[in-house]
Tab-separated table of C-alpha atoms and ligand atoms in Angstrom:
chain	number	residue	atom	x	y	z
A	1	MET	CA	115.209	109.561	107.628
A	2	GLY	CA	111.651	110.524	108.543
A	3	PRO	CA	108.439	108.565	107.834
A	4	GLU	CA	106.612	108.614	104.484
A	5	ILE	CA	103.256	109.473	106.029
A	6	VAL	CA	102.883	112.250	108.586
A	7	THR	CA	99.770	113.444	110.380
A	8	LEU	CA	98.895	115.933	113.109
A	9	GLY	CA	96.053	116.102	115.615
A	10	GLU	CA	94.552	114.975	118.865
A	11	PRO	CA	94.882	111.532	120.440
A	12	LEU	CA	92.307	110.575	123.058
A	13	LEU	CA	92.011	107.868	125.655
A	14	GLU	CA	88.857	105.896	124.837
A	15	PHE	CA	86.204	104.465	127.153
A	16	ASN	CA	84.016	102.241	125.015
A	17	ALA	CA	80.774	100.769	126.392
A	18	SER	CA	81.240	97.023	126.878
A	19	HIS	CA	77.676	96.396	125.664
A	20	PRO	CA	75.354	98.225	123.261
A	21	GLY	CA	72.782	100.578	124.770
A	22	SER	CA	72.228	104.172	125.687
A	23	LEU	CA	75.011	106.112	127.427
A	24	ARG	CA	72.870	106.379	130.559
A	25	ASP	CA	72.662	102.586	130.885
A	26	VAL	CA	76.350	101.741	130.443
A	27	GLU	CA	77.735	99.794	133.410
A	28	THR	CA	81.277	99.044	132.247
A	29	TYR	CA	83.658	100.523	129.710
A	30	GLU	CA	86.620	98.983	127.939
A	31	VAL	CA	89.655	101.218	127.914
A	32	GLY	CA	91.214	101.820	124.510
A	33	TRP	CA	92.682	104.543	122.379
A	34	GLY	CA	91.208	106.955	119.844
A	35	GLY	CA	91.572	110.281	118.106
A	36	ASP	CA	91.138	110.149	114.344
A	37	THR	CA	94.695	111.108	113.353
A	38	SER	CA	96.230	108.772	115.951
A	39	ASN	CA	94.014	105.965	114.624
A	40	PHE	CA	95.155	106.909	111.127
A	41	ALA	CA	98.861	106.772	112.034
A	42	ILE	CA	98.479	103.372	113.729
A	43	ALA	CA	96.499	102.024	110.778
A	44	ALA	CA	99.115	103.292	108.297
A	45	SER	CA	101.816	101.517	110.276
A	46	ARG	CA	99.862	98.228	110.620
A	47	LEU	CA	99.087	98.318	106.916
A	48	GLY	CA	102.717	98.476	105.877
A	49	GLY	CA	103.426	102.219	105.747
A	50	SER	CA	105.848	104.240	107.838
A	51	ALA	CA	103.967	106.841	109.864
A	52	GLY	CA	104.832	109.756	112.118
A	53	TYR	CA	102.607	111.692	114.505
A	54	ILE	CA	102.773	115.366	115.499
A	55	CYS	CA	100.837	116.446	118.596
A	56	ARG	CA	100.935	117.915	122.072
A	57	LEU	CA	100.240	115.336	124.748
A	58	GLY	CA	99.501	115.747	128.461
A	59	ASP	CA	102.407	114.931	130.744
A	60	ASP	CA	100.059	112.528	132.566
A	61	ASP	CA	99.407	108.786	132.739
A	62	PHE	CA	96.886	108.859	129.880
A	63	GLY	CA	99.482	110.596	127.710
A	64	GLN	CA	102.035	107.936	128.632
A	65	ILE	CA	99.570	105.171	127.704
A	66	LEU	CA	99.207	106.705	124.236
A	67	LEU	CA	102.950	107.191	123.841
A	68	ASP	CA	103.547	103.538	124.762
A	69	LEU	CA	100.909	102.533	122.211
A	70	TRP	CA	102.620	104.435	119.369
A	71	HIS	CA	105.970	102.917	120.322
A	72	ARG	CA	104.490	99.410	120.213
A	73	GLU	CA	102.851	100.175	116.867
A	74	GLY	CA	106.007	101.570	115.258
A	75	VAL	CA	104.643	105.120	114.884
A	76	ASP	CA	107.395	107.741	114.924
A	77	THR	CA	106.914	110.102	117.885
A	78	ARG	CA	109.939	112.373	117.673
A	79	PHE	CA	107.632	115.404	117.316
A	80	VAL	CA	105.198	114.529	120.106
A	81	ILE	CA	105.527	117.300	122.699
A	82	ARG	CA	104.710	116.512	126.349
A	83	ASP	CA	102.797	119.452	127.829
A	84	GLU	CA	102.853	119.730	131.614
A	85	HIS	CA	100.259	122.509	131.657
A	86	ALA	CA	97.291	120.600	130.188
A	87	GLN	CA	95.741	117.142	130.238
A	88	THR	CA	95.285	114.421	127.654
A	89	GLY	CA	91.694	114.392	126.360
A	90	ILE	CA	89.306	111.458	126.759
A	91	TYR	CA	86.068	110.320	125.165
A	92	PHE	CA	83.277	107.837	125.816
A	93	VAL	CA	81.666	105.715	123.112
A	94	SER	CA	78.158	104.255	123.316
A	95	ARG	CA	76.548	102.194	120.576
A	96	GLN	CA	72.933	101.599	119.630
A	97	SER	CA	71.994	99.385	116.664
A	98	GLU	CA	74.486	100.332	113.917
A	99	THR	CA	75.346	103.831	115.134
A	100	HIS	CA	77.719	105.069	117.787
A	101	SER	CA	77.908	108.338	119.667
A	102	PHE	CA	80.841	110.118	121.276
A	103	THR	CA	80.946	112.141	124.493
A	104	TYR	CA	84.112	114.235	124.782
A	105	TYR	CA	86.132	115.615	127.698
A	106	ARG	CA	88.808	117.368	125.679
A	107	SER	CA	88.237	121.116	125.955
A	108	GLY	CA	91.556	122.854	126.798
A	109	SER	CA	93.431	119.577	126.286
A	110	ALA	CA	97.173	119.503	125.634
A	111	ALA	CA	96.533	118.581	121.995
A	112	SER	CA	94.284	121.590	121.464
A	113	ARG	CA	97.198	123.875	122.479
A	114	ILE	CA	99.256	122.968	119.396
A	115	ALA	CA	100.261	125.990	117.312
A	116	PRO	CA	102.217	126.600	114.082
A	117	ALA	CA	105.463	126.975	116.093
A	118	ASP	CA	105.125	123.283	117.064
A	119	VAL	CA	104.983	122.106	113.446
A	120	PRO	CA	108.321	120.692	112.218
A	121	SER	CA	108.653	121.920	108.635
A	122	GLU	CA	111.524	119.686	107.486
A	123	TYR	CA	109.790	116.610	108.848
A	124	ILE	CA	106.680	117.332	106.786
A	125	ALA	CA	108.669	118.398	103.727
A	126	GLY	CA	110.553	115.072	103.877
A	127	ALA	CA	107.371	112.965	103.833
A	128	LYS	CA	105.430	111.686	100.815
A	129	ILE	CA	101.947	112.317	102.245
A	130	PHE	CA	100.691	114.728	104.882
A	131	HIS	CA	97.286	113.751	106.251
A	132	ALA	CA	95.033	116.443	107.721
A	133	SER	CA	91.690	116.208	109.480
A	134	GLY	CA	88.787	118.503	110.235
A	135	ILE	CA	88.822	117.335	113.856
A	136	SER	CA	92.361	118.711	114.217
A	137	GLN	CA	91.037	122.007	112.827
A	138	GLY	CA	87.956	122.023	115.041
A	139	ILE	CA	89.625	121.592	118.438
A	140	SER	CA	91.016	125.176	118.681
A	141	ASN	CA	92.015	128.188	116.616
A	142	SER	CA	95.729	127.573	117.138
A	143	ALA	CA	95.338	123.933	116.076
A	144	CYS	CA	93.464	125.071	112.982
A	145	ASP	CA	96.347	127.449	112.190
A	146	ALA	CA	98.819	124.607	112.743
A	147	VAL	CA	96.971	122.403	110.232
A	148	PHE	CA	96.935	125.143	107.562
A	149	TYR	CA	100.603	125.845	108.231
A	150	ALA	CA	101.467	122.146	107.843
A	151	ILE	CA	99.454	121.952	104.592
A	152	ASP	CA	101.335	124.986	103.221
A	153	ILE	CA	104.659	123.322	104.012
A	154	ALA	CA	103.538	120.101	102.346
A	155	ARG	CA	102.288	121.827	99.208
A	156	ASP	CA	105.414	123.966	98.860
A	157	ALA	CA	107.561	120.845	99.142
A	158	GLY	CA	105.483	118.824	96.652
A	159	VAL	CA	104.218	116.477	99.398
A	160	LEU	CA	100.754	115.063	98.677
A	161	VAL	CA	97.989	116.195	101.023
A	162	SER	CA	95.206	113.817	102.049
A	163	TYR	CA	92.262	115.197	103.977
A	164	ASP	CA	89.318	113.780	105.899
A	165	PRO	CA	86.868	116.508	107.009
A	166	ASN	CA	85.575	114.241	109.829
A	167	ILE	CA	82.965	116.857	110.711
A	168	ARG	CA	82.082	116.733	114.427
A	169	LEU	CA	79.421	119.306	115.196
A	170	LYS	CA	80.094	118.870	118.929
A	171	LEU	CA	83.416	120.638	118.288
A	172	TRP	CA	82.367	123.627	116.197
A	173	SER	CA	79.407	125.272	114.501
A	174	LYS	CA	78.199	123.985	111.147
A	175	GLY	CA	78.909	127.322	109.450
A	176	ARG	CA	82.497	127.513	110.677
A	177	ALA	CA	83.133	123.820	110.024
A	178	CYS	CA	81.866	124.079	106.429
A	179	ALA	CA	83.839	127.261	105.713
A	180	ILE	CA	87.122	125.797	106.965
A	181	VAL	CA	86.535	122.356	105.455
A	182	ASN	CA	85.607	123.766	102.023
A	183	GLU	CA	88.745	125.907	102.061
A	184	THR	CA	90.875	122.871	102.965
A	185	ILE	CA	89.321	120.644	100.301
A	186	GLY	CA	90.688	123.102	97.747
A	187	LEU	CA	94.210	122.529	99.115
A	188	ALA	CA	94.127	118.732	99.195
A	189	ASP	CA	95.111	116.120	96.606
A	190	PHE	CA	92.963	113.339	98.122
A	191	VAL	CA	89.697	114.083	99.889
A	192	LEU	CA	88.444	111.031	101.769
A	193	LEU	CA	85.099	111.662	103.435
A	194	SER	CA	82.008	109.943	104.777
A	195	ILE	CA	78.727	110.220	102.892
A	196	GLU	CA	77.269	111.980	105.966
A	197	ASP	CA	79.981	114.680	105.884
A	198	ALA	CA	79.632	114.947	102.126
A	199	SER	CA	75.912	115.595	102.464
A	200	ILE	CA	76.504	118.295	105.102
A	201	LEU	CA	78.975	119.997	102.755
A	202	THR	CA	77.109	119.713	99.466
A	203	GLY	CA	73.466	119.227	100.448
A	204	LYS	CA	73.417	116.244	98.066
A	205	SER	CA	72.905	112.538	98.716
A	206	GLU	CA	73.997	110.833	95.475
A	207	PRO	CA	77.713	109.942	95.779
A	208	GLU	CA	78.475	110.623	92.086
A	209	GLU	CA	76.912	114.082	92.346
A	210	ILE	CA	78.742	114.769	95.612
A	211	ALA	CA	82.089	113.740	94.149
A	212	ALA	CA	81.565	115.898	91.045
A	213	LYS	CA	80.766	118.906	93.219
A	214	LEU	CA	83.804	118.417	95.467
A	215	LEU	CA	86.167	117.774	92.546
A	216	GLU	CA	85.300	121.264	91.253
A	217	LYS	CA	87.152	122.657	94.280
A	218	GLY	CA	90.434	121.192	93.024
A	219	PRO	CA	91.376	117.836	94.604
A	220	ARG	CA	92.634	115.091	92.268
A	221	VAL	CA	90.703	112.318	93.971
A	222	VAL	CA	87.521	112.237	96.038
A	223	ALA	CA	86.628	109.038	97.911
A	224	VAL	CA	83.125	108.916	99.374
A	225	LYS	CA	82.927	106.347	102.187
A	226	MET	CA	79.491	104.746	102.505
A	227	GLY	CA	80.082	102.127	105.214
A	228	GLY	CA	77.846	99.157	104.479
A	229	ASP	CA	77.265	100.406	100.943
A	230	GLY	CA	80.934	100.422	99.948
A	231	ALA	CA	82.721	103.461	98.538
A	232	LEU	CA	82.979	105.632	95.462
A	233	ILE	CA	86.389	106.686	94.146
A	234	SER	CA	86.213	109.581	91.752
A	235	THR	CA	88.536	111.748	89.653
A	236	SER	CA	87.585	114.301	87.018
A	237	GLY	CA	87.483	111.498	84.429
A	238	THR	CA	86.416	108.396	86.373
A	239	CYS	CA	83.924	107.112	88.925
A	240	ILE	CA	84.577	103.687	90.441
A	241	ARG	CA	82.064	102.020	92.764
A	242	ILE	CA	83.737	99.733	95.315
A	243	PRO	CA	81.353	97.113	96.729
A	244	PRO	CA	81.155	96.385	100.484
A	245	PHE	CA	82.555	93.305	102.268
A	246	ILE	CA	80.999	90.602	104.465
A	247	VAL	CA	81.882	91.089	108.149
A	248	ASN	CA	80.148	90.979	111.536
A	249	VAL	CA	80.138	94.566	112.714
A	250	LEU	CA	80.872	95.072	116.384
A	251	ASP	CA	81.898	98.746	116.443
A	252	ALA	CA	82.459	101.096	113.497
A	253	THR	CA	84.485	103.634	115.537
A	254	GLY	CA	87.629	104.481	113.572
A	255	ALA	CA	86.626	102.593	110.402
A	256	GLY	CA	86.878	105.796	108.366
A	257	ASP	CA	90.385	106.483	109.705
A	258	THR	CA	91.441	102.959	108.738
A	259	PHE	CA	89.996	103.510	105.254
A	260	ASP	CA	92.066	106.705	104.867
A	261	ALA	CA	95.303	105.081	106.020
A	262	ALA	CA	94.743	102.017	103.849
A	263	PHE	CA	94.022	104.187	100.832
A	264	VAL	CA	97.214	106.234	101.115
A	265	THR	CA	99.474	103.273	101.975
A	266	ALA	CA	98.164	101.401	98.924
A	267	TYR	CA	98.700	104.520	96.810
A	268	LEU	CA	102.308	104.791	97.982
A	269	ARG	CA	102.827	101.110	97.054
A	270	GLY	CA	101.883	102.048	93.493
A	271	CYS	CA	98.359	100.590	93.421
A	272	SER	CA	95.769	101.914	90.969
A	273	LEU	CA	92.937	104.019	92.410
A	274	GLU	CA	90.586	101.060	92.116
A	275	GLU	CA	93.027	98.823	94.010
A	276	CYS	CA	93.452	101.554	96.652
A	277	GLY	CA	89.676	101.733	97.050
A	278	LYS	CA	89.302	97.952	97.390
A	279	PHE	CA	92.163	97.681	99.871
A	280	ALA	CA	90.774	100.601	101.886
A	281	ASN	CA	87.248	99.209	101.911
A	282	ALA	CA	88.448	95.767	103.014
A	283	ALA	CA	90.636	97.261	105.773
A	284	ALA	CA	87.780	99.462	107.014
A	285	ALA	CA	85.371	96.493	107.034
A	286	LEU	CA	87.790	94.381	109.091
A	287	SER	CA	88.343	97.233	111.532
A	288	THR	CA	84.655	97.144	112.503
A	289	THR	CA	85.004	93.612	113.909
A	290	GLY	CA	86.865	94.815	117.027
A	291	LEU	CA	85.621	96.950	119.905
A	292	GLY	CA	87.153	100.429	119.917
A	293	ALA	CA	88.896	102.585	117.357
A	294	VAL	CA	92.211	100.738	117.408
A	295	LYS	CA	91.707	97.104	118.438
A	296	GLY	CA	90.102	96.063	115.151
A	297	ILE	CA	92.553	97.794	112.800
A	298	PRO	CA	93.880	94.931	110.654
A	299	ARG	CA	97.424	94.134	109.539
A	300	LYS	CA	98.260	94.206	105.835
A	301	HIS	CA	98.327	90.392	105.516
A	302	GLU	CA	94.783	90.185	106.938
A	303	VAL	CA	93.477	92.649	104.366
A	304	ASP	CA	95.323	90.820	101.581
A	305	ALA	CA	93.743	87.552	102.763
A	306	LEU	CA	90.221	89.032	102.633
A	307	LEU	CA	90.818	90.392	99.132
A	308	LYS	CA	92.160	87.023	97.975
A	309	LYS	CA	89.140	85.205	99.412
A	310	LEU	CA	86.833	87.543	97.545
A	311	LEU	CA	88.698	86.963	94.305
A	312	LEU	CA	88.389	83.207	94.797
A	313	ILE	CA	84.637	83.430	95.416
A	314	LYS	CA	84.269	85.626	92.336
A	315	ASN	CA	86.229	83.176	90.190
A	316	GLN	CA	83.926	80.388	91.315
A	317	GLY	CA	80.983	82.472	90.181
A	318	ARG	CA	79.431	82.832	93.657
A	319	VAL	CA	79.599	86.536	94.443
A	320	HIS	CA	77.920	87.151	97.787
A	321	LEU	CA	78.450	90.574	99.264
A	322	CYS	CA	76.827	91.876	102.409
A	323	ARG	CA	76.542	95.124	104.243
A	324	TYR	CA	78.863	95.871	107.118
B	401	LIG	O1	87.080	108.375	113.737
B	401	LIG	C1	87.074	107.949	115.083
B	401	LIG	C2	87.331	109.140	115.927
B	401	LIG	O2	86.302	110.035	115.708
B	401	LIG	C3	87.394	108.824	117.379
B	401	LIG	O3	88.500	107.992	117.666
B	401	LIG	C4	87.428	110.028	118.279
B	401	LIG	O4	88.875	111.532	117.158
B	401	LIG	C5	87.797	111.338	117.642
B	401	LIG	C6	86.807	112.393	117.604
B	401	LIG	O5	87.160	113.526	117.892
B	401	LIG	O6	85.663	112.153	117.273
């Protein structure tokens, strides 16, 4: 039996500045793990789902570190291909005030060499959700083909497709990114995207307007992630605002990936869209309390505890919500 949630993309070894400041002033880095789809798979597993990862990985020590991580986290790796002809990509994270920036060394990486022939069709057809990302499409033409091929398999088999455009303009031009992302939005059931990406795609800044515009392309659900301002979950008939949670933000790297994984795992548990949105928002908020994309990803019981605490506060009539 394969996992319920399958994703495909590029894992990266992460070097995250130990202290906030500009990249030029960093003295020490903490080693961690990143790559949006890898973060997603780990989050899905920590949050109670069963997750599998498809990628090409360098046959090097950094690749082994990532493989060991997935094994520890319970992510299924039967379709991870070790590639002895290319390296595992890396990235550096620096943070200033509430924003972070990424510097990549990933061009020609093993992951970017994935192609449709590497995509296991029965594995995807046997899942309940296939999760795609714009980063996986932006790393190379063959990877972009592999993502479209995987989406076709999923759709033909009646597997739900979730999609996060995760637009990274360091990877591709705005014109190409928007063309590919808009095409993919039309193929997805759930589109889960940041307000920044949504504004790039639609030119709008009001989440309700953005969601309405994106829903016209065909997805059933659009979730607009607004970080410290919460989220908006929208279908053609409903718009639900999810308020933010109180946490001390250390590093928001990977919070969006945690949101996506939490949303789909809650959906597979049979939660309503509002419950999915609350669970996802709480999980994403907690993930920002750790340094690096993976360290802060919470377990399901931690998210449940935060939601329970909030309910208690609400019942006592003292609602106090902050930005994260
Ligand atoms: O969402 C976090 C990711 O962006 C980060 O882990 C690195 O995948 C990454 C990327 O390409 O930006």
